[in-house]
Every structure is written in C-alpha cells, then in structure tokens.
XYZ file of C-alpha atoms in Angstrom:
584
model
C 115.907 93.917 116.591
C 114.051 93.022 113.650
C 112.621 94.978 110.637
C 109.133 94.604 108.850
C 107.138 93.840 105.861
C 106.027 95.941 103.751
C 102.264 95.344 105.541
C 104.028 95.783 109.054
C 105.649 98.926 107.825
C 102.783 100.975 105.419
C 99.742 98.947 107.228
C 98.537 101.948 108.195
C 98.226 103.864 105.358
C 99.276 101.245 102.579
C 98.664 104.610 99.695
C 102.543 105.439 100.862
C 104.051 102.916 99.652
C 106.805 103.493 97.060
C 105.829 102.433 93.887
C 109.133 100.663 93.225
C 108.782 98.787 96.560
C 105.479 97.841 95.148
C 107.074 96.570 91.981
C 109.607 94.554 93.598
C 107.219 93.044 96.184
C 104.417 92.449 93.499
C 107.305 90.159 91.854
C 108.623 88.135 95.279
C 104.990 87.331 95.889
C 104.362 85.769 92.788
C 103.803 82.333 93.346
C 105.445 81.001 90.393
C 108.616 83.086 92.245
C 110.109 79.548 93.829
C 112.127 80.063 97.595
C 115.170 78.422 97.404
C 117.806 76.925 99.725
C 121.400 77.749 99.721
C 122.025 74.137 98.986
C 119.220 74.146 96.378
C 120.617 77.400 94.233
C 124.703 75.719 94.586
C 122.874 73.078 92.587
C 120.843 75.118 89.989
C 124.055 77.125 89.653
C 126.241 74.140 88.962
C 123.739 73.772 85.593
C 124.814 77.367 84.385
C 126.853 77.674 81.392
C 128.854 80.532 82.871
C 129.589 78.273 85.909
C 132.216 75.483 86.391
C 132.697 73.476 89.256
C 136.682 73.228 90.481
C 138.324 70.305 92.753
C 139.120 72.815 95.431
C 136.921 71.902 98.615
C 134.524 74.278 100.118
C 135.992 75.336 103.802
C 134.010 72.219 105.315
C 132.381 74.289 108.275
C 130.834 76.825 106.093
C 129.263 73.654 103.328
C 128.011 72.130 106.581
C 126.434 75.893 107.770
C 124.931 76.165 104.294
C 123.370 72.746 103.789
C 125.845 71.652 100.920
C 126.490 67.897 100.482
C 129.432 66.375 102.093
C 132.519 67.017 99.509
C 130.546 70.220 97.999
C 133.372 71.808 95.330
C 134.402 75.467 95.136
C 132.180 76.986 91.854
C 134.136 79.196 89.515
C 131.412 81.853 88.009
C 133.058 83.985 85.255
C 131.903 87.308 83.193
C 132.967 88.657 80.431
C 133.882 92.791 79.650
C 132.147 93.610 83.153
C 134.342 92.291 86.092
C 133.964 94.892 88.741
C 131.027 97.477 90.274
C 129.629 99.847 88.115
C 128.982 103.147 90.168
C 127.808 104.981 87.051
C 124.758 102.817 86.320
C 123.004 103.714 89.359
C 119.809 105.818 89.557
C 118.269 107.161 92.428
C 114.398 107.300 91.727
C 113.880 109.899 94.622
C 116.261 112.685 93.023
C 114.643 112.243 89.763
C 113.113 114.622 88.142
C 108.856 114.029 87.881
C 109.385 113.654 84.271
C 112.415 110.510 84.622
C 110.553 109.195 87.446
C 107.434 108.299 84.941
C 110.069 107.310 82.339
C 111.854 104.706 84.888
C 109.355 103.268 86.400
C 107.698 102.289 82.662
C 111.102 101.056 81.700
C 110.960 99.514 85.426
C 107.209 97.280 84.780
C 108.514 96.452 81.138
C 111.305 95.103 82.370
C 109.360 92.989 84.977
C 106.988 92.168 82.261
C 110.104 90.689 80.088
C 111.499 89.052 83.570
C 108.186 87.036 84.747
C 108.301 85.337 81.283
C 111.355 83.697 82.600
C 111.681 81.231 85.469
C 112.430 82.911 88.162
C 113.622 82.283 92.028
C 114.055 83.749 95.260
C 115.631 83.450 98.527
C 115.498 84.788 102.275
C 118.320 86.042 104.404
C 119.065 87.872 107.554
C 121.653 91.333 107.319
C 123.519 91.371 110.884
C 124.684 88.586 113.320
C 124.142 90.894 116.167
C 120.526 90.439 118.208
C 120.001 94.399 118.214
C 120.465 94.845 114.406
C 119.407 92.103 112.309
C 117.195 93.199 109.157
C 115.570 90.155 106.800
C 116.099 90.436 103.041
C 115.020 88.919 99.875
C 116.619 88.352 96.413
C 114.753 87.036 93.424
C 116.514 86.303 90.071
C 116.470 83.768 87.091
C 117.601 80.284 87.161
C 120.150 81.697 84.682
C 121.806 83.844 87.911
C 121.556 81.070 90.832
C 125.172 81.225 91.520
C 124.398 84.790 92.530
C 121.684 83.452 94.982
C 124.016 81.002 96.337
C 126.975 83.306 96.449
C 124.482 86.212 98.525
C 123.451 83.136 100.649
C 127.127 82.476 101.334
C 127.726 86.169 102.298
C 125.035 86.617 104.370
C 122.849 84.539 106.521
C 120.047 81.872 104.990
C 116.906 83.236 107.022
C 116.751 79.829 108.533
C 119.797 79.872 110.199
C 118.941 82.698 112.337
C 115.078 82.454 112.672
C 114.576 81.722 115.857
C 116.363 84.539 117.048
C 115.502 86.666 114.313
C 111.722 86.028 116.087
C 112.590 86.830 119.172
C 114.132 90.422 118.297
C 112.266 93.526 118.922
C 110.471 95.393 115.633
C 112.845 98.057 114.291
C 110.993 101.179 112.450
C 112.740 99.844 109.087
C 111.334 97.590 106.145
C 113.293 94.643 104.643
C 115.183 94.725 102.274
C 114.086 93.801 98.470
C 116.808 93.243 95.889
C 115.530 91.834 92.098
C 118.491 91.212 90.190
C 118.244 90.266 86.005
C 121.046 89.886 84.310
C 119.723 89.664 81.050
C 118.299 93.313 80.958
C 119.291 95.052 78.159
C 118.046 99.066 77.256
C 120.136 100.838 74.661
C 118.491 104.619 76.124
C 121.125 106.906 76.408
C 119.833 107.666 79.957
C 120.805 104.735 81.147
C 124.950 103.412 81.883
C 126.393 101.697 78.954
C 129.968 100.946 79.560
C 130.556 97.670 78.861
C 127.070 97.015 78.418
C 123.771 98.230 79.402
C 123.802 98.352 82.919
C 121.274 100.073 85.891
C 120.926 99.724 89.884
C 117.955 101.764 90.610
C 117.441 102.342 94.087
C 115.197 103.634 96.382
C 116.912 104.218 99.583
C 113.601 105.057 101.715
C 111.867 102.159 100.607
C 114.931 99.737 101.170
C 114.834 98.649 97.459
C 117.089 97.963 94.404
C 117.084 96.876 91.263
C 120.267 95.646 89.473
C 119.662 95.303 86.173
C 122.102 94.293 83.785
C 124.748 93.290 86.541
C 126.454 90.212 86.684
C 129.243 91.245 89.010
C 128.296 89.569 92.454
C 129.790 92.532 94.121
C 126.647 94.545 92.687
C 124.137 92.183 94.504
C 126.416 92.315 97.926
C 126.696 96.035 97.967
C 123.876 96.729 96.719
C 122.247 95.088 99.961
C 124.950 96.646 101.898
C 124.166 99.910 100.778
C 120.302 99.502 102.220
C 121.638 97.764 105.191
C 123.585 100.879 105.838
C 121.657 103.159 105.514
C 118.808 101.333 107.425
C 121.338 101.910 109.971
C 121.822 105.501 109.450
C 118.051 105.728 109.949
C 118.605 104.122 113.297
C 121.259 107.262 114.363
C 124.244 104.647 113.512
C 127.169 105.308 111.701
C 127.947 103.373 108.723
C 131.084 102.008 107.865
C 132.777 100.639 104.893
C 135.652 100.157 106.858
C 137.537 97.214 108.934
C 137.725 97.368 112.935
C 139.310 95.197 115.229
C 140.230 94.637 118.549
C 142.868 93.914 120.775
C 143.267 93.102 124.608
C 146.619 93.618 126.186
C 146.128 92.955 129.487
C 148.072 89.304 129.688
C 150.646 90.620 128.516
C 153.950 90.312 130.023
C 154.787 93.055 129.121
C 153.854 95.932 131.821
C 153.846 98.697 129.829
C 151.771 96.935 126.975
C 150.065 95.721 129.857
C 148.669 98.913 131.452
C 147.333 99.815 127.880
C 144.530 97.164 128.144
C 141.911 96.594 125.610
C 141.893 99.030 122.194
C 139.392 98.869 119.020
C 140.926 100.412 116.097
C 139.227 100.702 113.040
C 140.205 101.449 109.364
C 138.636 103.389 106.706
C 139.476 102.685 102.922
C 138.607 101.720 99.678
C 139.868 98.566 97.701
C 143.689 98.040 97.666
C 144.208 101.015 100.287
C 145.235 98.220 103.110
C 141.822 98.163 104.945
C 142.256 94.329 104.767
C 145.592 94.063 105.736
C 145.604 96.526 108.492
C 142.455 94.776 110.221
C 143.419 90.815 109.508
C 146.946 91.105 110.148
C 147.699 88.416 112.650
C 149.984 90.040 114.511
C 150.962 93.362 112.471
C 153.583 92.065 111.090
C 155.403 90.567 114.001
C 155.325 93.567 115.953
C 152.698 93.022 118.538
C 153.857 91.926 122.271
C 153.623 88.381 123.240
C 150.511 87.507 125.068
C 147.780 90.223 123.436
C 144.620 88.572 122.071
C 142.898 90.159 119.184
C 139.332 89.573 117.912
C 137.901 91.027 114.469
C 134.445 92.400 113.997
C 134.677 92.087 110.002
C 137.387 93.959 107.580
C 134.707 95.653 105.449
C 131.750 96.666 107.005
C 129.910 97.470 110.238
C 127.430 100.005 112.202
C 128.952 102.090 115.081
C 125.741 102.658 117.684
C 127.147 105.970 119.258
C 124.446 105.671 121.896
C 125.752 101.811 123.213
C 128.690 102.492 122.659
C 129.173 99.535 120.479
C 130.224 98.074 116.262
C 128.028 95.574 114.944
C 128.683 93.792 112.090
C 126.707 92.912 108.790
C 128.124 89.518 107.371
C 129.867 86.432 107.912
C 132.648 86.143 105.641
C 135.171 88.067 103.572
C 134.509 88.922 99.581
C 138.360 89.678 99.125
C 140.896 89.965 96.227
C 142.969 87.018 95.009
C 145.696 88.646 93.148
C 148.177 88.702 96.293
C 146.856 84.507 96.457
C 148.422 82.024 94.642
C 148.372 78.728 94.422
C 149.101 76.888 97.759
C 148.333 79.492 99.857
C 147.131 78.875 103.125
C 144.169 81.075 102.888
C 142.358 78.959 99.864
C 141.526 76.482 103.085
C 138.305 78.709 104.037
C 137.180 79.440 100.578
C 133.450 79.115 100.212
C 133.091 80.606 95.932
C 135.229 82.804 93.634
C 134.297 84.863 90.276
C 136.278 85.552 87.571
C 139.388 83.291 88.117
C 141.527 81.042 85.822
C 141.490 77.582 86.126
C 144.680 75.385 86.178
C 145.303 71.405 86.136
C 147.429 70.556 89.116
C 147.570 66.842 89.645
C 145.276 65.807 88.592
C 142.825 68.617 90.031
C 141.191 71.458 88.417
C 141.667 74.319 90.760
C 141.050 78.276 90.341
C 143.799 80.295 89.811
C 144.122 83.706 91.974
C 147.017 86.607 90.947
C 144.667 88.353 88.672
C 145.603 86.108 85.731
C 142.632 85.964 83.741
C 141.517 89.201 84.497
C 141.389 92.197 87.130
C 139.831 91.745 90.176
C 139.817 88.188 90.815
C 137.193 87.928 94.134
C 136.587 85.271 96.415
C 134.092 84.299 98.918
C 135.943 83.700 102.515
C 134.460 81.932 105.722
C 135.584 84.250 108.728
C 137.264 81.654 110.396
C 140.043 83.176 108.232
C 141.041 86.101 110.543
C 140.874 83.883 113.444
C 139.204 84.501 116.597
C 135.762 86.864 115.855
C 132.793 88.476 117.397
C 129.433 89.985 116.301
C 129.862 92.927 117.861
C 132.821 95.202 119.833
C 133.520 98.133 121.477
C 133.206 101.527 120.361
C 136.549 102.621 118.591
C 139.276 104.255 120.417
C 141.067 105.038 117.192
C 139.857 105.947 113.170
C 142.074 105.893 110.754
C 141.578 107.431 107.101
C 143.525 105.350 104.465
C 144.644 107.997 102.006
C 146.674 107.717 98.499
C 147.766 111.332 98.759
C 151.446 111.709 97.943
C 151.594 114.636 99.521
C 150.643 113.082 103.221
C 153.183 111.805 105.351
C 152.756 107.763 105.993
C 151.132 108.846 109.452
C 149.354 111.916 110.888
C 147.450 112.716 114.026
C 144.403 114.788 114.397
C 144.809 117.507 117.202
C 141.771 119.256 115.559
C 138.351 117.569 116.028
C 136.817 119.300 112.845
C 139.836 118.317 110.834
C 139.989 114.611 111.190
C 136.313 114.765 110.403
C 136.835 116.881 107.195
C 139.515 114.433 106.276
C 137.194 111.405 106.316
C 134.584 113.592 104.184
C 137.156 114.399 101.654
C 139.281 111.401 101.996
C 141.270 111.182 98.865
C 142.149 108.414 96.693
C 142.542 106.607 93.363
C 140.662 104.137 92.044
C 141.007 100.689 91.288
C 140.161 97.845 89.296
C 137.380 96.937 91.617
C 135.531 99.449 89.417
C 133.961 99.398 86.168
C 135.639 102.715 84.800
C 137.708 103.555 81.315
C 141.199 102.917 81.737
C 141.954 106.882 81.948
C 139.972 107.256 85.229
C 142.233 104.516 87.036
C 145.268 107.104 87.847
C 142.646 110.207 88.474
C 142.731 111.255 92.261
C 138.925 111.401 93.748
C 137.275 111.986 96.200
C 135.665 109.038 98.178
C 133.574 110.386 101.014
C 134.594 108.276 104.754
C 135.556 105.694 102.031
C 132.421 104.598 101.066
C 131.062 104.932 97.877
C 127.668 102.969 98.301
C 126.301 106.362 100.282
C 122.802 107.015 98.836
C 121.788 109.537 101.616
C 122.968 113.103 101.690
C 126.910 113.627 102.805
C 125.778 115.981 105.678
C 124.385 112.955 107.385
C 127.452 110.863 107.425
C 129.801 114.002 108.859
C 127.337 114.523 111.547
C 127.598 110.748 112.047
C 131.504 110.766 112.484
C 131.548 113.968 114.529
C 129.304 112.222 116.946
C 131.821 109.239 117.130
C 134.579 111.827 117.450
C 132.830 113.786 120.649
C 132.268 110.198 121.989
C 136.001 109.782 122.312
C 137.224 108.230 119.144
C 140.705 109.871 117.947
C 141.617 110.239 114.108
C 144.492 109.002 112.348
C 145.903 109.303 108.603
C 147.951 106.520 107.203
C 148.752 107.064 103.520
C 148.569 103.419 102.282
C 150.412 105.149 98.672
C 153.688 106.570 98.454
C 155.145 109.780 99.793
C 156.600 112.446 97.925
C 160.509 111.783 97.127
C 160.901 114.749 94.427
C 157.709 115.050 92.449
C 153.709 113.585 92.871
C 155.320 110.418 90.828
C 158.649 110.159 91.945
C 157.783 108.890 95.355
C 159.703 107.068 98.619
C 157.733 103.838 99.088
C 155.527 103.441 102.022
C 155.976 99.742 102.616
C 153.247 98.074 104.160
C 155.262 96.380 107.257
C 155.854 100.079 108.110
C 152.440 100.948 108.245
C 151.805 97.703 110.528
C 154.185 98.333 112.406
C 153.134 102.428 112.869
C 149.806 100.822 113.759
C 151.369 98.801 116.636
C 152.692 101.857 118.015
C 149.349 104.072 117.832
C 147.916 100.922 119.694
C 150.664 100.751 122.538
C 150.809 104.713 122.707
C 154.196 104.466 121.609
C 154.627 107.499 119.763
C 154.992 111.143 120.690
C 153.728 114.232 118.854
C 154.583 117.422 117.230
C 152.907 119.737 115.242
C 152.845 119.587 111.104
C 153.779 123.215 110.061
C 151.978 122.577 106.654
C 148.744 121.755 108.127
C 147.335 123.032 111.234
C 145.610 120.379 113.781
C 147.749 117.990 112.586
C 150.935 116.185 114.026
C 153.508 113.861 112.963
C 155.333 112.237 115.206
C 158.307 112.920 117.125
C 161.779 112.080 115.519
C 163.092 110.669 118.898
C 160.199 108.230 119.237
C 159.490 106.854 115.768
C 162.952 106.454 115.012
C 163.053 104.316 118.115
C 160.921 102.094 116.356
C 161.362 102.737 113.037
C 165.071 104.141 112.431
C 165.571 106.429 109.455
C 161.879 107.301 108.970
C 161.570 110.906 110.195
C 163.983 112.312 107.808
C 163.075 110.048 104.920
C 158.974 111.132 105.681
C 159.218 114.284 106.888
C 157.719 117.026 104.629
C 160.266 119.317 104.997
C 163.141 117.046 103.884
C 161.556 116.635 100.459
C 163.405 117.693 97.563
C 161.352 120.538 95.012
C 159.912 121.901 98.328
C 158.231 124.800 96.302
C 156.187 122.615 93.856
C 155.934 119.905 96.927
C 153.988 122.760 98.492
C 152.134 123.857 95.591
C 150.639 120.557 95.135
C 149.866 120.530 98.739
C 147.710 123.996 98.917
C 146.149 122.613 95.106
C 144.864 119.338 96.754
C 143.786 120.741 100.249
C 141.871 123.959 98.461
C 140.281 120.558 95.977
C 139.053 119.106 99.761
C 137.323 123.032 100.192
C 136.414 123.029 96.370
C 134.715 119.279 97.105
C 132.980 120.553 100.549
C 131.606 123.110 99.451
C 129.849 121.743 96.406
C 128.464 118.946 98.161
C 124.738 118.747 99.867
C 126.766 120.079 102.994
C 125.683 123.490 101.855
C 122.208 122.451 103.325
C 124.052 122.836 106.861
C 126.357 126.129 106.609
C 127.491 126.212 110.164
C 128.749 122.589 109.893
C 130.269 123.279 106.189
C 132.070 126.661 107.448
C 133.479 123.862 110.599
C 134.754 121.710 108.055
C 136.001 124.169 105.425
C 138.473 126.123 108.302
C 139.769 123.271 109.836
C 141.507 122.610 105.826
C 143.404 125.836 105.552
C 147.230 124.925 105.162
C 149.780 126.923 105.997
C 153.605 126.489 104.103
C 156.160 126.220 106.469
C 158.884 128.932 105.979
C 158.808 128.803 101.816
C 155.273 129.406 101.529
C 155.294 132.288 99.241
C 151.873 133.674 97.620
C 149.271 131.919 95.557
C-alpha cells in the first residue's frame, strides 16, 4: 500500500493542513528545488570539502542498484564536534505551547528564507520493501549536504527503483513523508539545543514532517525518516520496532529433536552496543546452531509487526552499523556502500577508511544486506521478544511467566547510553530509561504498550537478556556476561532447550533450571544466580531502588492518561527479596 500527497491527503478540506507541512512542501515544489539521482548526488558529494573519496570499492551489486559508474569508490564524509544523534535538539511543534508555536514557525520561514538563497536539491524515495507498507518520501538539502542525499538514497530505496510497484499498491490513509535538512542553520536562542552547536529537528508527527536543522550526522536524516515511518505505522495499528528479528527453519535438520521444533522468529529489542546486531546477524550463534537449519533476516534495526496478518515488515535495505569492532581486512568491508566519520590510512598503495573508532566515536557505515546473508521483506509474526537490558542487577537471561510484566519491562527497559549520542561525557555511565528501546517515539508511550500487549496476547513470549554484566559483589564489580554465552542462551530459547523455575526476587519471572543450563552451559547457574552473589543485602537494595525507578518512570509518563493499563503495569514490578529481604 501506498501513501499520499499532501493534495491526496487534505484535498478535501486543504484549511487542515499543518502549517509546517505547508512550509516544507512550499520548499520541495520550488522549481529551482532540482530532483536528483542517487548517482547524480554521489557526484555532487564527491565536490564537497567535507568529503573524500577512498580506494575501497563500493559492494558492486548495490553501485549497480544505485546507478553509480562501474568502479564507483567508497566516500568518506567527516564532521567535526557533532558525531552522533542529538535527542535534545528536537521539538515537537504539536506539544508546544500557542506562544512557541508562533515563535518556531517564524524562526521556521526565516530559516527557509536564508535556505532558498542557496542552491538547493531534492530527491524521492520509497520507506518499505514490502507491497502492503511502502510510504514515498522526499529530502531536499543544499549542494553543500549531497553526500547526505546520496547516503539516504543508499539506505532507502530511489523512488525509481520501486515505482512500478509502488503504483500498483493500494492508497494508505497516511501522507508522505517530507524531510528538509540544512546544515548550515545556525540560532544562538536559548530555546533551542546548543551542545556542540546549534542544533534543532522539529517535527510534526501528524503531518509526517521534519526539519533537521543544524545536523550533519547522517543518522539524524535516517532516523529522522524512521521515526515518521514508524509512526505512520503506528497509525496503521502496527507495532513499531527499533529492534532486529530473524528467522530460522529447523525442519531439515537431522537432528529430530531440533527437527520437531520447525520454523521460529525471534526478535531483539535494544539500543546501540546492547547486542541487537549481533544477536540477529549472527551466522550461526556462535557455532551453536544444529547442522541443517536455514535462517533468513528481516533487518537488525527496524521493522513493523502487523498484529492483524500476523506478519514483520521491514523499512530499509541495508545496515547503518558501527565500525569500531571492524578493522582493516575484515570480511565485512566487501558490502560497504558509504561510511562517516572514519580515519583514513595508506595501505599499498590505497587510501582506505579506517574502522575501530580511531578518529573518533562512533565510526558508522553504510552496509548492503547481502551482509547477513539470505533475507526477506517480510516474516512471520515473532514467537519470541527479547528486551536487551544493561541492568547489573538482572541475571544474563529471564523468562516472562507474567504477561503484564514482560510488557512493563519493554516500557521501562533500562540502559546506558552510548556514544551513538550527542550527550556530555557525564551522561554516558547514567542508567535511563529507553522505552521498548526506541528513542525516536514521538507519539504518546501508552500507544506503544498497548502495541506490545497486543503482540503478547497474539502469542509472542518475552525474554530478558542482559547484554551488560551481572552483579559479582557490587553494581561495578561485575561477572562478565560474554557475548558467546548470550548466543549460545539464544540457541537454547530457540530449540526449547531450557527448563524453568521461578526468580524469588521478582515475581512472573523465571530463570532457568540449574540441571538444564548447565547442560549447556556448565558453571553458569551458580556463577548467575542471584542468590549466590556476594553483599546480598546491598545486591537487593539496588534491586528494589531500580525496580521502584521502573514504577517511579511509569507512573510519570503519559500512561497516566490510561489508569487501568498503568495500575497493570505498575503491579506486575513489585519485587519481592528472597529470604534477606528485610524492610525499606
């Protein structure tokens, strides 16, 4: 299904439309505004200063898919203080007061006016790769941002590439998308974020709109699209995931017992440097897979879960991963397509960019798919969720027993952050709390949890894996969780491996059995299990401080709006304390 233009979508009473969607679409219209190719911006961007052009191929299938000439070389696009997303600059015009509203939207047409003074261009793509969910977008920016346009090219779909079925597809009730991106705004009002530099994403969620402002960091114009291509999907009674799913049919197996398990989706929820990635790409979970399964990936970062087709469908065709576990030689730089904010090195003659994180944090890269292997455009519904938590006080694996819990753990899933974010130093070690992992929600929270408790009554069953480390004798003395562990852990949720028992400290949940994850894993109950940590009375301290935070969180969030769902969610958190509770 397709989605409209703006005359498709307010035709019939044109007075309603937004006045930022007006802005934006007053701009693309222009016809000074000049449509570009993806092959057309990788050569505008190849002009920018803040560009260079590398010896490192681009993954020859996706140069051909894109229109690039034959031998087309990786581009290297590099900022300065600003190298990650910058949650803090965004606005969101509909929860402004009357009074800011005015004030933005005259900052908003200045800004415009300074912008149409340069040249400016735009280009078309298509969000989804699925025939039932495929929404058309535009981004205009300057000349002095094509790599952007190329790069948002590369991570979506050029318009032409899908047109014909793009016709074809049925209207959906939802506009397309409009993104205007200038990276040479500049505003020195206090209202606006200035960490860094002056920075703003304004968005207007209803009218499927955004301005970025400021931004140079690619990852603003790709989730900034993502975040309307969500939530257009959350309008369509989807749930939206920032997550990786995958999934895997054992029914060749030799294996009988693997065998009889048959085909599984599993699906994992988490931000940056939790192990979303690794969980969902892993070729074969670290060796621990039976001989003969066949796996497929729908995408490792985000998809749409249609509750009522019981089907994922996923956004984009490649991967905008980290480098810093990539260095030179690795077999992964074969499908590269673009990176940002890499080193270069001389190797042979050959300028190539350098991954590890060297020249600064967050090193990202634009992947072709063909990466994970085998792939699809859509799957089945998800047998299995799992939360990816940094919560030293979790185990390394938990089971939901309680429906209302495992969705209350996905609303308050816990983490740290990471230097995917544009945040002081000091805020890097904080735990927070990241909503179902996704921090690009613009819609009230309420919405999501009744999202996810829908996928839960359809059958899904939630997991925990704390992708951190688990408490040895204090919150930073911790037993490592290593990551061939947690691979290996998945392989046996998969198989139905594992057997269950009840976690004293936390009621709904299980851990499981001694006798059957020692089997697989020998040592790990005792070295994992809560009550074999040493300080047990400050281990459980910190246990009822960050579970009474999840209430604390809840309850101060828009789900306040729904009280019976809130009170659901709030319950199913009470901890108890094993035998040396004691009081509060």
């Amino acid at each position: 299904m397709s989605s409209q233009s703006s005359y498709e979508f307010y035709g019939a009473d044109l007075s309603k439309m937004p006045p930022l969607r007006a802005i934006a679409e007053t701009l693309i219209l222009d016809s000074r505004v000049r449509a570009v190719t993806a092959a057309e911006a990788y050569e505008l961007a190849c002009a920018q200063p803040d560009v260079s052009l590398t010896d490192m191929p681009v993954y020859p299938p996706a140069a051909k898919r894109l229109g690039l000439p034959e031998g087309a070389r990786v581009l290297n696009n590099c900022h300065g203080r600003i190298v990650g997303r910058s949650a803090n600059a965004r606005r969101f015009y509909n929860a402004l007061s009357a009074s800011d509203q005015q004030k933005v939207l005259g900052d908003l047409r200045e800004a415009m006016f300074d912008f149409q003074k340069r040249p400016l261009i735009k280009a078309h793509a298509i969000l989804g790769l699925d025939r039932d969910l495929m929404i058309k977008a535009t981004l205009v920016g300057g000349l002095d941002d094509a790599v952007n346009i190329f790069n948002w090219l590369a991570n979506f779909t050029p318009f032409d590439e899908l047109a014909e079925a793009y016709a074809k597809s049925p209207k959906l009730p939802i506009q397309d998308i409009l993104i205007i991106g200038d990276n040479l705004w500049s505003n020195l009002d206090p209202f606006y974020n200035n960490h860094g530099g002056p920075q703003l994403a304004l968005v207007d969620e209803g009218a499927n709109v955004i301005f970025n402002l400021g931004m140079r960091y690619f990852g603003e114009r790709k989730k900034g699209t993502l975040t309307l291509a969500w939530t257009s999907g959350m309008r369509l009674g989807m749930a939206a995931c920032h997550g990786g799913i995958k999934e895997i049919d054992f029914s060749a197996c030799p294996d009988a017992a693997a065998k009889q398990v048959g085909k599984r989706s599993i699906a994992f929820f988490g931000l940056s440097g939790t192990g979303k990635s690794s969980h969902t790409n892993s070729a074969d979970n670290g060796g621990s897979l039976p001989a003969g399964f066949k796996k497929v990936v729908l995408h490792d970062d985000a998809f749409q879960i249609d509750c009522e087709q019981k089907v994922c469908r996923v956004w984009e065709p490649t991967l905008f991963d980290k480098t810093d576990s990539r260095p030179l030689g690795h077999e992964d730089w074969r499908y590269i397509i673009s990176v940002m904010n890499h080193g270069l090195i001389e190797k042979d003659g050959k300028v190539l960019p350098l991954g590890q994180d060297l020249r600064n944090s967050n090193g990202r890269a634009l992947f072709d798919r063909d990466l994970i292997g085998a792939y699809v455009n859509r799957c089945g519904f998800p047998n299995i969720i799992c939360w990816l938590m940094k919560d030293s006080c979790l185990p390394p694996l938990m089971r939901f027993d309680s429906q209302p819990l495992a969705v209350a753990m996905g609303a308050s899933l816990m983490t740290r952050r990471n230097r995917a974010e544009n945040v002081p130093e000091e805020e890097l070690q904080k735990l927070v709390f990241v909503p179902f992992a996704n921090p690009f929600r613009v819609y009230e929270l309420w919405r999501d949890v009744q999202a996810f408790v829908k996928v839960f009554d359809q059958g899904a069953r939630g997991y925990c894996f704390n992708s951190g480390g688990f408490w040895k004798a204090s919150d930073i003395d911790l037993r490592p969780i290593p990551l061939k562990t947690s691979l290996r852990l998945q392989t046996a949720l998969l198989l139905d491996e594992l057997e269950w028992e009840a976690l004293d400290i936390l009621p709904g949940a299980q851990i499981p059995t001694k006798k059957s994850v020692d089997a697989i894993l020998p040592g790990y109950y005792d070295a994992y299990h809560p009550g074999n940590v040493e300080n047990r009375a400050a281990y459980l301290a910190t246990v009822r401080s960050r579970f009474r935070q999840r209430m604390v969180f809840l309850q101060s969030s828009d789900l306040h709006d729904k009280p019976g769902l809130l009170l659901s969610l709030v319950n199913a958190l009470g901890v108890g304390g094993g035998e040396e509770e004691g009081g509060d």
